[in-house]
Coordinates of C-alpha atoms and ligand atoms in Angstrom, one line a residue:
X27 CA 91.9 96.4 135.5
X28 CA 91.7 93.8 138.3
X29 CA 92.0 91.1 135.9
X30 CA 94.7 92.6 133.9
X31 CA 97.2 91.4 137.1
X32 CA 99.8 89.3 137.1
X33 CA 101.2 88.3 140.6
X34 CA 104.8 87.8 140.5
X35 CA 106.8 85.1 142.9
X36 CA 110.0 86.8 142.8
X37 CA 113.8 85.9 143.5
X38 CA 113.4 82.8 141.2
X39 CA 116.8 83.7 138.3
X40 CA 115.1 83.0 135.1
X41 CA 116.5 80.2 133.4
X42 CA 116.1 78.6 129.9
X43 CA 115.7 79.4 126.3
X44 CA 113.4 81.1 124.3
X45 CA 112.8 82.7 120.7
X46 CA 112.0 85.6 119.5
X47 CA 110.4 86.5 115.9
X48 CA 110.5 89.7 113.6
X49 CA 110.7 93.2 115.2
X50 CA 107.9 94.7 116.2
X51 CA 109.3 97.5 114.7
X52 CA 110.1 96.5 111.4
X53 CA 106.6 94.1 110.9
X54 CA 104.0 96.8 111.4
X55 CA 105.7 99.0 108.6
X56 CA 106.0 96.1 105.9
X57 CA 102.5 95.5 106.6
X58 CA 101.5 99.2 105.3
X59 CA 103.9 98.6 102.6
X60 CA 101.8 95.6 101.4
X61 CA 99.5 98.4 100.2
X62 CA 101.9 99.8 97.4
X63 CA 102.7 96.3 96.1
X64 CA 100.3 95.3 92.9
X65 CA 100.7 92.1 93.8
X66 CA 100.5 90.0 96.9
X67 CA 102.6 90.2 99.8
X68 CA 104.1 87.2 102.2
X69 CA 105.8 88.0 105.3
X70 CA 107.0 85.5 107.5
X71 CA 107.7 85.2 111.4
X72 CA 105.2 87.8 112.3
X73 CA 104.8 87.6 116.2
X74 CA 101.3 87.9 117.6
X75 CA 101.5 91.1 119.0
X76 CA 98.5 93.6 119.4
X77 CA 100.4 96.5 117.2
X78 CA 100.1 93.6 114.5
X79 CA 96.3 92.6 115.1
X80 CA 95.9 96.8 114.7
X81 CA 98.0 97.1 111.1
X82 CA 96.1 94.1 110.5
X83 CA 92.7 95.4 111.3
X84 CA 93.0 99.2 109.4
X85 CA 94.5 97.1 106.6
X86 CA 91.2 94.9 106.3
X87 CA 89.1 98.3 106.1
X88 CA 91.0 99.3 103.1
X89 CA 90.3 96.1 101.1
X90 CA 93.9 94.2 101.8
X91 CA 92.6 90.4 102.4
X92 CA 95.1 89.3 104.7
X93 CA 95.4 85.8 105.3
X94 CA 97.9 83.3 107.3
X95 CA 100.2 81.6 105.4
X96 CA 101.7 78.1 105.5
X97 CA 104.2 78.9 107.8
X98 CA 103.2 79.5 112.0
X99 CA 104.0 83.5 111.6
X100 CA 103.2 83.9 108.0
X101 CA 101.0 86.0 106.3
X102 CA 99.8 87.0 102.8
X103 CA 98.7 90.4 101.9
X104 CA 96.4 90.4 98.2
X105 CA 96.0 94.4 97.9
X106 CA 94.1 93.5 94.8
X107 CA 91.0 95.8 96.0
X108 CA 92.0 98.7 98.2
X109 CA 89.3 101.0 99.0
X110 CA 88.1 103.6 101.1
X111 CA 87.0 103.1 104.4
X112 CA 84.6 105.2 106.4
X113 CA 86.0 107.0 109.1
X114 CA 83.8 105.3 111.7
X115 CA 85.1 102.1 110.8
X116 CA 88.9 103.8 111.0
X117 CA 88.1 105.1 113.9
X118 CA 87.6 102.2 115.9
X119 CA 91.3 102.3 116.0
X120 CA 91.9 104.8 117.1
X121 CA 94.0 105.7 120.2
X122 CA 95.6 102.3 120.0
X123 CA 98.8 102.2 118.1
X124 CA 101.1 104.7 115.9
X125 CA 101.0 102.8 113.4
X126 CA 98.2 104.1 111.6
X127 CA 100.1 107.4 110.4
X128 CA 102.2 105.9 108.2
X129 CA 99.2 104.9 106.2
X130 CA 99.5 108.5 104.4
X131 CA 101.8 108.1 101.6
X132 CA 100.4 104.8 100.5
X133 CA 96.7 105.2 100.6
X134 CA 97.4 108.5 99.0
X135 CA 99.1 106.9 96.4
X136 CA 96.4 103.8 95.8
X137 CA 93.2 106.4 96.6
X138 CA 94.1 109.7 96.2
X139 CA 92.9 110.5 100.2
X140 CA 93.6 108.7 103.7
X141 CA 91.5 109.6 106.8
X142 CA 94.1 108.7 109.7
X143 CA 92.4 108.7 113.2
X144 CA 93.9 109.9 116.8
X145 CA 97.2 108.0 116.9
X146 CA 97.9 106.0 120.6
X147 CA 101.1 104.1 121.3
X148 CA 103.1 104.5 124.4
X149 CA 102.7 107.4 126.8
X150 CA 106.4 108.7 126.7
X151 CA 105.9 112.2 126.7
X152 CA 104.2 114.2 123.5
X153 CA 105.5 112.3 120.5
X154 CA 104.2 115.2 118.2
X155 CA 103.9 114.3 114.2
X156 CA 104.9 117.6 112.8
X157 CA 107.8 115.8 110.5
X158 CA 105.5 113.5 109.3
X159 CA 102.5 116.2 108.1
X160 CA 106.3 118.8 107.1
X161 CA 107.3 115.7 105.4
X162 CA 104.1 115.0 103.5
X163 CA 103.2 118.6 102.7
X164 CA 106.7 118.5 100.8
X165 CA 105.5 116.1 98.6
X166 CA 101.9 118.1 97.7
X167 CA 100.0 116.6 100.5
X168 CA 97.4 118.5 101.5
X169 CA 96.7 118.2 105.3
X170 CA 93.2 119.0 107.0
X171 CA 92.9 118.5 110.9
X172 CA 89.6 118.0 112.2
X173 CA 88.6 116.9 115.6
X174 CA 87.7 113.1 114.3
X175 CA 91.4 112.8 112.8
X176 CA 93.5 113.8 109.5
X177 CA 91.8 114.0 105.9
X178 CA 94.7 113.7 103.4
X179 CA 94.4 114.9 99.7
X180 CA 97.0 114.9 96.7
X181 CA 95.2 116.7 94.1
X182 CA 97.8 117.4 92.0
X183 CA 99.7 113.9 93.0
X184 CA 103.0 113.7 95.1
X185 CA 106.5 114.6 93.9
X186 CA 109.7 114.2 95.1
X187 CA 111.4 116.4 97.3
X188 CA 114.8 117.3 98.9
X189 CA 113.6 117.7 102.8
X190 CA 115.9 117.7 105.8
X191 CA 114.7 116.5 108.8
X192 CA 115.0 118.1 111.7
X193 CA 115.7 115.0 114.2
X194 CA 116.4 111.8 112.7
X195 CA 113.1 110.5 113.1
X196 CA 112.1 106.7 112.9
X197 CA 108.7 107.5 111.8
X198 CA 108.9 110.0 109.9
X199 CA 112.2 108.1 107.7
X200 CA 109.5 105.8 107.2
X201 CA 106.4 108.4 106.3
X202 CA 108.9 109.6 103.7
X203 CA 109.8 106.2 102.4
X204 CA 106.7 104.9 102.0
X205 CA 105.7 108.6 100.4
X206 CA 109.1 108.5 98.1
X207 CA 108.8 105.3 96.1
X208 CA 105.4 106.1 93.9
X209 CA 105.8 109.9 94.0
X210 CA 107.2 111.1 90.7
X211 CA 110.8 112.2 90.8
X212 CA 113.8 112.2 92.9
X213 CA 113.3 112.7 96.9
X214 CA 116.3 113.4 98.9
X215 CA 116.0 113.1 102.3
X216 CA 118.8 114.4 104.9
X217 CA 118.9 113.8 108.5
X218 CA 117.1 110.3 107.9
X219 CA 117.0 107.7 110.3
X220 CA 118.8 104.8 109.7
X221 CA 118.4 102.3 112.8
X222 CA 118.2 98.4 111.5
X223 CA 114.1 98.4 110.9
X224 CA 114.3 101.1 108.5
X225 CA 117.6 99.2 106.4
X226 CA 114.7 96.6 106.5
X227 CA 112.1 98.2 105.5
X228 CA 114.3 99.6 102.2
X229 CA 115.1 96.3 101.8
X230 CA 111.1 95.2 101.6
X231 CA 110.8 98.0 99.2
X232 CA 113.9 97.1 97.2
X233 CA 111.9 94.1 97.1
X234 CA 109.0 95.3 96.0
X235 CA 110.6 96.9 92.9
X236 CA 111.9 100.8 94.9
X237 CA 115.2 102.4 94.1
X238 CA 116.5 104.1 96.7
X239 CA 120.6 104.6 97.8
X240 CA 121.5 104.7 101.2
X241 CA 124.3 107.5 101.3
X242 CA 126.5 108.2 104.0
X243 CA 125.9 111.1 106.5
X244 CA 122.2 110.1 106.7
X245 CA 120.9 110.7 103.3
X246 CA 118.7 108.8 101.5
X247 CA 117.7 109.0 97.9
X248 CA 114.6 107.3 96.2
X249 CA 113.7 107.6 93.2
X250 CA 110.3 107.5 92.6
X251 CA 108.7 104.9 90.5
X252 CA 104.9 104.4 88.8
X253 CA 104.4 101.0 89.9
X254 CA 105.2 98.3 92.6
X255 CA 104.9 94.3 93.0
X256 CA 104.4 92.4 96.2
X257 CA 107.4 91.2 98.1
X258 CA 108.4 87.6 100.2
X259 CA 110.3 88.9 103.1
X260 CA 111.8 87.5 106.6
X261 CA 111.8 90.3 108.9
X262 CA 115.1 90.9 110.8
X263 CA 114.8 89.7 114.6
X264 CA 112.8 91.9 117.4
X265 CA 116.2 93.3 119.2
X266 CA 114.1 95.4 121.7
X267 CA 112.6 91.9 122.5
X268 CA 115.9 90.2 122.9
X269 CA 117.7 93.1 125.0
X270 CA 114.6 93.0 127.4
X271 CA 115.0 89.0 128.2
X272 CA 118.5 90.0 128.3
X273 CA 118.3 92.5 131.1
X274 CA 116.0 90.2 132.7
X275 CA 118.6 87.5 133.0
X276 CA 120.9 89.4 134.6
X277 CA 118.6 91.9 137.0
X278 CA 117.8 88.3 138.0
X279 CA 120.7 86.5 138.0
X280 CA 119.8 83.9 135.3
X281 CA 120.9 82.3 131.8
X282 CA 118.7 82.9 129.0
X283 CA 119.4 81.9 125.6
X284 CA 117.6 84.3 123.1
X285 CA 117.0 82.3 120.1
X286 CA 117.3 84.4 116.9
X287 CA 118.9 87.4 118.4
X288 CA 121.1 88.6 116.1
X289 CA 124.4 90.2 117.4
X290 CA 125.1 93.2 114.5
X291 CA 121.8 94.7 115.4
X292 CA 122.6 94.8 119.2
X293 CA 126.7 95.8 119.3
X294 CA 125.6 98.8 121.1
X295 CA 123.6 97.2 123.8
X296 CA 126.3 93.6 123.9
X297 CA 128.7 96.6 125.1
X298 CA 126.9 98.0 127.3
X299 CA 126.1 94.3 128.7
X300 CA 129.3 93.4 129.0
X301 CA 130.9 96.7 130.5
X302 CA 128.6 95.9 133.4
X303 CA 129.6 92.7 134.1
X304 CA 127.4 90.3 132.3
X305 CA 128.3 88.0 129.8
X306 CA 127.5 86.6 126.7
X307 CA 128.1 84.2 124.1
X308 CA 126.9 84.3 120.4
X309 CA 125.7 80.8 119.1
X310 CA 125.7 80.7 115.5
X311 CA 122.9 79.1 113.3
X312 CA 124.0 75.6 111.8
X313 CA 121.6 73.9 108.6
X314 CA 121.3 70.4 109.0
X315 CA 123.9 68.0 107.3
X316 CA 123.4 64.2 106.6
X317 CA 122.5 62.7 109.9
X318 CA 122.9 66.0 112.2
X319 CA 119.9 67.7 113.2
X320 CA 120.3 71.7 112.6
X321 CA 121.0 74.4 115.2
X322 CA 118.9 77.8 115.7
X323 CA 121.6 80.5 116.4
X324 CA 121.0 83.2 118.7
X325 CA 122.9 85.1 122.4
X326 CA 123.5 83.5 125.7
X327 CA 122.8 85.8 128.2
X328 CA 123.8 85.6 131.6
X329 CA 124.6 86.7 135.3
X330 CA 128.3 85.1 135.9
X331 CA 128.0 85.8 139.6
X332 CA 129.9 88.5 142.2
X333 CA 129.2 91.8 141.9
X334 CA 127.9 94.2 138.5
X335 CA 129.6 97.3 138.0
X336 CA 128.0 100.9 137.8
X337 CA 127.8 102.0 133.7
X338 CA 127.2 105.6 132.5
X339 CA 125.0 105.5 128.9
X340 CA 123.7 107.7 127.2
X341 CA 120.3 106.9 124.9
X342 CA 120.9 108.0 120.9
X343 CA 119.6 107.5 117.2
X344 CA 121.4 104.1 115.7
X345 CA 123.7 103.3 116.0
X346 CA 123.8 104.6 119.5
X347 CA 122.1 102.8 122.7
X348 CA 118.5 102.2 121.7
X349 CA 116.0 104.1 123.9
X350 CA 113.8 100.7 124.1
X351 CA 116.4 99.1 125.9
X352 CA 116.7 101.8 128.7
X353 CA 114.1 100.8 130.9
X354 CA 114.7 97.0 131.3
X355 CA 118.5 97.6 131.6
X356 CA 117.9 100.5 134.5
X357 CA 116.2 97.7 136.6
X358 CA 119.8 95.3 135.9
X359 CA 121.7 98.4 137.1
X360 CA 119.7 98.8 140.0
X361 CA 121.9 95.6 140.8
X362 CA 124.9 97.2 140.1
X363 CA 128.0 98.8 142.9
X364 CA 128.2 102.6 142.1
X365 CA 126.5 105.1 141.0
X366 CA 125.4 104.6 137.4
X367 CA 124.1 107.8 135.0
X368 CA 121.6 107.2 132.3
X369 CA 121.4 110.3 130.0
X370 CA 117.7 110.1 127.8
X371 CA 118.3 111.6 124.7
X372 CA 115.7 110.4 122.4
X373 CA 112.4 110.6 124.4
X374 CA 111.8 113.6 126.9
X375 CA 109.4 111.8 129.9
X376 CA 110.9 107.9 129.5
X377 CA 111.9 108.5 132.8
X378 CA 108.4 108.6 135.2
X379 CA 108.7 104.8 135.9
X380 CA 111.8 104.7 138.5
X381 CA 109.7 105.6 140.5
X382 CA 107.9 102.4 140.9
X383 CA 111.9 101.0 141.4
X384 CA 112.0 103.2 144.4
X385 CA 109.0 101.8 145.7
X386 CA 110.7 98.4 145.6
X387 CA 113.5 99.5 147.3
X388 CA 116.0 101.1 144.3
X389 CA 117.5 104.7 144.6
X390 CA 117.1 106.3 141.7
X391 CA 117.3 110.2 141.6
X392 CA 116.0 111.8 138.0
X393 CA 117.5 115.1 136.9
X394 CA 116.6 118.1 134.6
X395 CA 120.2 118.1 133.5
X396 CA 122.0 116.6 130.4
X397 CA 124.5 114.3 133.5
X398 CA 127.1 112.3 131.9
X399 CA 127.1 113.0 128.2
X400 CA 126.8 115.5 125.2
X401 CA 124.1 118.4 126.2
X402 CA 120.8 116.5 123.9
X403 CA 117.6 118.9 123.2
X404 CA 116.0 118.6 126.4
X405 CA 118.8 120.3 128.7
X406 CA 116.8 123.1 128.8
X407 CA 113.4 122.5 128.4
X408 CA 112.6 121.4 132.0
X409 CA 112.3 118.1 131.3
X410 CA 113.7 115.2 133.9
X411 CA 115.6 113.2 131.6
X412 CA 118.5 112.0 133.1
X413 CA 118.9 109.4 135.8
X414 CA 121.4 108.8 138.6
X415 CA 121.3 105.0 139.8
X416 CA 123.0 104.1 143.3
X417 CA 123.5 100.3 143.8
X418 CA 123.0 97.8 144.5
X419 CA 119.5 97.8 146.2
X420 CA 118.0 94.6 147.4
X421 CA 114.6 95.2 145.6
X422 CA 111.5 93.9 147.7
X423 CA 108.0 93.3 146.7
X424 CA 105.2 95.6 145.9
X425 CA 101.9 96.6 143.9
X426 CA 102.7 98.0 140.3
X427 CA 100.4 99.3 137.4
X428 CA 102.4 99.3 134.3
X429 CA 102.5 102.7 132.7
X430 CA 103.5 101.6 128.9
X431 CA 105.0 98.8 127.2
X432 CA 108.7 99.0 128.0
X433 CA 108.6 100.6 131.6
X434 CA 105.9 97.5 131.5
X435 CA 108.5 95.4 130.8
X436 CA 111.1 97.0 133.5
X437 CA 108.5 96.4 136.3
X438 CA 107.8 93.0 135.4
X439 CA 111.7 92.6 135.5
X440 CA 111.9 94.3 139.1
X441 CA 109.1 91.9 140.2
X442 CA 110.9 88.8 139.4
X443 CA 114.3 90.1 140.6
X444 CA 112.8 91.6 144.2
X445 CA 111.9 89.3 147.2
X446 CA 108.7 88.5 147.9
X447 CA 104.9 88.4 145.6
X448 CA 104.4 91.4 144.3
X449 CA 101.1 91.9 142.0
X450 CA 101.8 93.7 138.3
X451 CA 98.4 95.3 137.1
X452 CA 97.9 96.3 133.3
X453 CA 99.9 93.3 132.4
X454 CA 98.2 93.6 128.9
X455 CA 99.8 96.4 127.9
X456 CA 102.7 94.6 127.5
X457 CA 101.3 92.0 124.5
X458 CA 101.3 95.2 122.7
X459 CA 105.0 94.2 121.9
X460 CA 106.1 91.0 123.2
X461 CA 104.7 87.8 122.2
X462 CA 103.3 85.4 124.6
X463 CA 105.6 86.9 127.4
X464 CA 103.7 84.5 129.8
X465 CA 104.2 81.1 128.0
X466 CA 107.9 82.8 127.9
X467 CA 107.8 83.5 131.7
X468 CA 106.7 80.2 132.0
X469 CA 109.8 78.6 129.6
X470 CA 112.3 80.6 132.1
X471 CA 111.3 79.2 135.6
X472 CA 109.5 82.4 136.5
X473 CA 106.9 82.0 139.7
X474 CA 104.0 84.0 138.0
X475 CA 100.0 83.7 137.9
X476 CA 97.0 84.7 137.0
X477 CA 95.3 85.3 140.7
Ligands
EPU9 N1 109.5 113.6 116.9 C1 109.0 114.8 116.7 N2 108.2 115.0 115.6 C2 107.8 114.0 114.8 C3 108.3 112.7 115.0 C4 109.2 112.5 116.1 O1 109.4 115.8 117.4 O2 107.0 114.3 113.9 C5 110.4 113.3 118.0 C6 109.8 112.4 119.1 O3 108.9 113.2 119.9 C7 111.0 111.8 119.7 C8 112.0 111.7 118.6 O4 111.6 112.6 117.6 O5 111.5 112.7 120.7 C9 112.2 110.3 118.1 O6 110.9 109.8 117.7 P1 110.8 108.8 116.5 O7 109.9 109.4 115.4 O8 112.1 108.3 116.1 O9 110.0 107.6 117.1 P2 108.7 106.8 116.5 O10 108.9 106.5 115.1 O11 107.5 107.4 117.0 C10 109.8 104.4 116.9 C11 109.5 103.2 117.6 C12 109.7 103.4 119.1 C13 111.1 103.8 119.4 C14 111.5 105.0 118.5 C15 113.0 105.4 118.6 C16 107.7 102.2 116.3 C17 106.3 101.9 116.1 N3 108.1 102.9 117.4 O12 108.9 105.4 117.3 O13 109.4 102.2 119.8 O14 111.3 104.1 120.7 O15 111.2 104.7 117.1 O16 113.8 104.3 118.2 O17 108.6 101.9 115.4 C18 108.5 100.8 121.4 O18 108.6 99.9 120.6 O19 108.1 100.6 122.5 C19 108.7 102.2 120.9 C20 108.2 103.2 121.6

C-alpha cells in the first residue's frame, strides 16, 4: 500500500487537453461477445485499463487468441478454439472484476458449461446477481453454487424467453443479450436497460449477425439465431471518463478539452454542468481536406469564474444522471453557494466517501431519506443514500485511501482542488477504469508524484 501513493500538490486548475478511448463499459462486454462470433473479432480504441487486461486474461483460458492489432488500441479476437478451462486457472481471477459473469450465456452456448469464479468490482454496497442466474434459469440454465464459484450447465440447450426484469439492470440487459442471440426462439425482455453501452453492444451483435428490435418502453426482442460471425467495431467513447475530467476542471477551476467526448451520450450530465455554472462548448470533428490538417472533436470544459450555484440531482437508469458521474461531480459542488441535494437511486452505499471530503474541509451530511426527488427503493431500507452538500468549502489538504474506482476518482479531484500536499493511497485502483490517469495528470498541469 505505501507504494500505491500518489502525493498531490493541490490548488494548481488543471489545464489542457486530453483524449479519451472506448468506454470501459461498453469494451469489456464486446470482448465476451468475441466468443459467439465464428470468426475473428477486431475492436479498436480499447484503453489499457485493468478490467480489459482481466476480459483479456479469462478470455485466453478459454482458447480466444487475442492479439493487438495494427492500430494503438486495436485488438483481434480468433475464437477459432474455445475450450474449457480449469477452474484453478479461472480462478486466479477471481475477486477482480464483474466482468467475468457475463461469460454464461456464451461459453454455455460454445461449451455447453461455464465455471464463473467469485466476482469483484467496486465495493458500492452488495451488487447481488440474482437477475442474472433468474435471467439464465429462464433460458434452461442450470445453476450450481459451490464455494469455489458457479458451474453452469444447459443440458437440454437455451430457449428464448419472455422475462421482465425487475430493475433495469445494466448487467443483467447484457447477461440476457449475450444469452438471447444463439438460444433458439424469440426472447422478450421487459424492463431492459437501455443506457448508451448496451445500444452498443446490440450494435456489436447486429454486427455479428443478431436480430434483435429495440422497442419503446424498455423492451427488447432478439431472435435467436444458430450461428454468429466476428465483427470490426469502434466502441462509442468512455463518458464516465469524460464527465470525471470534466468535474475535475471545474472543482478546480480549470479548462479541459475532452477529446472524443461525445455530447448525445452526456445531455444529462452537460445539464447538470451547466445548471451549476460551468460551461461548455462542443468542438466538432473535421476530416482533413486538400491542404488542412483534420480536427479531433470532442467538449470544452471549464470554470468561467465567480461563484457555482447549488444543483439538486437525482442519480437514475439512462437516460437519467449516470450514477458514475456522482462522485466526481459531489467534489465540484462542494465548490458551489447553497445547499445542493444529491438523491442515489441506483446504488445503495455510493455514498461512504464524503466522508473523506469532510476531512478536507467540505460539509456534507448523508441521509436515510429519499431528499429532493421521487421516493427510489432504498427509502426504506436504512440505507444513507442521499446527500445534502453546503458550499462552498475551501477544501484543505489531507491523507486519503481510495475506497473504489470512482469515489477514487472524487478524492483525487478534492486533492488537486484543496490547498496544500495531500498524499492519495491505493492510487491503483483507479487504472481499473481510466487510462493512464497520471500521463493525463501530467498533460493538465497537475502537481502530482510518486514520493
Ligand atoms: N442489481 C440487483 N441484482 C442483479 C443485478 C443488479 O439487485 O442481479 C441491482 C444492483 O445492486 C444495483 C442496480 O441493480 O442496485 C443496478 O446495477 P446494474 O446491474 O445496472 O450495474 P452493473 O451492471 O453491475 C454497470 C457498470 C457500473 C455502473 C452500473 C450502472 C459495468 C462493468 N459496470 O454495473 O459501472 O455503475 O452499470 O450504470 O458495466 C463503474 O464503471 O465504476 C461502475 C460501477
Amino acid at each position: 500500500m505505501t507504494d500505491d501513493v500518489l502525493v498531490v500538490h493541490g490548488g494548481t486548475p488543471l489545464q489542457g487537453r486530453i483524449r479519451v478511448r472506448g468506454a470501459k463499459n461498453l469494451v469489456s462486454k464486446a470482448m465476451v461477445a468475441a466468443l459467439l462470433g465464428d470468426s475473428p473479432s477486431r475492436l479498436f480504441d480499447v484503453p489499457k485499463i485493468r478490467d480489459v487486461e482481466v476480459v483479456r486474461g479469462l478470455l485466453g483460458l478459454h482458447g480466444v487468441k487475442v492479439t493487438d492489432g495494427d492500430e494503438d488500441g486495436e485488438l483481434v479476437f480468433d475464437p477459432a478454439n474455445v475450450e474449457s478451462a480449469s477452474t484453478d486457472q479461472i480462478n486466479v481471477h477471481a475477486g477482480s472484476s464483474r466482468i467475468p459473469i457475463l461469460f454464461c450465456g456464451p461459453l454455455l452456448h460454445r461449451l455447453g458449461h461455464a465455471f464463473i469464479p467469485d466476482l469483484g468490482g467496486c465495493h458500492i454496497g452488495p451488487r447481488p446477481i440474482d437477475f442474472h442466474l433468474q435471467a439464465l434459469r429462464e433460458f434452461g440454465a442450470t445453476v450450481d453454487k459451490t464455494p469455489e464459484g458457479l458451474h453452469l450447465s444447459a443440458p437440454n440447450g437455451l430457449h428464448g424467453t419472455k422475462f421482465a426484469l425487475p430493475y433495469p439492470s445494466v448487467g443483467a440487459t447484457e447477461q440476457v443479450l449475450l444469452t438471447a442471440v444463439m438460444a433458439e426462439g424469440v426472447t422478450e425482455l421487459r424492463n431492459a436497460a437501455v443506457e448508451p453501452e448496451i445500444i452498443d453492444l446490440i450494435c456489436v451483435l447486429q454486427k455479428m449477425g443478431a436480430i434483435i428490435k429495440v422497442h419503446t418502453d424498455r423492451v427488447i426482442e432478439i431472435q435467436g439465431v444458430p450461428k454468429l460471425h466476428g465483427y470490426t467495431h469502434r466502441p462509442i467513447p468512455d463518458r464516465i471518463e469524460a464527465a470525471s475530467w470534466a468535474a475535475a476542471a471545474l472543482a478546480t477551476r480549470g479548462h479541459v478539452e475532452v477529446l472524443g467526448a461525445e455530447q448525445a451520450d452526456m445531455m444529462t450530465f452537460l445539464n447538470v454542468f451547466r445548471s451549476v455554472g460551468g460551461e461548455y462548448e462542443v468542438t466538432d470533428t473535421r476530416p482533413p481536406r486538400p491542404g488542412q490538417p483534420g480536427q479531433e472533436g470532442g467538449i470544452r470544459f471549464w470554470h468561467p469564474g465567480g461563484e457555482l450555484q447549488a444543483t439538486a440531482l437525482e442519480t437514475d437508469v439512462h437516460p437519467g444522471f449516470m450514477t458514475d458521474w456522482q462522485q466526481p461531480l459531489v467534489v465540484a459542488l462542494t465548490q458551489a453557494r447553497g445547499l445542493s441535494i444529491v438523491h442515489e437511486t441506483v446504488y445503495e452505499q455510493r455514498l461512504g466517501y464524503t466522508e473523506a471530503l469532510n476531512s478536507m474541509g467540505a460539509n456534507i451530511q448523508v441521509y436515510r431519506d429519499c431528499l429532493g426527488g421521487t421516493p427510489c427503493r432504498f427509502g426504506r431500507r436504512n440505507f444513507k443514500h442521499s446527500a445534502v452538500i453546503a458550499g462552498p468549502s475551501k477544501l484543505h489538504a489531507a491523507d486519503l485511501v481510495i475506497p473504489d474506482l470512482r469515489a477514487g476518482f472524487s478524492h483525487l479531484i478534492a486533492a488537486l482542488a484543496a490547498e496544500g500536499t495531500s498524499r492519495v493511497y491505493g492510487v491503483d485502483l483507479i487504472n481499473r477504469g481510466y487510462e493512464d490517469f497520471e500521463a493525463k495528470l501530467a498533460d493538465l498541469g497537475a502537481q502530482v508524484e510518486r514520493p
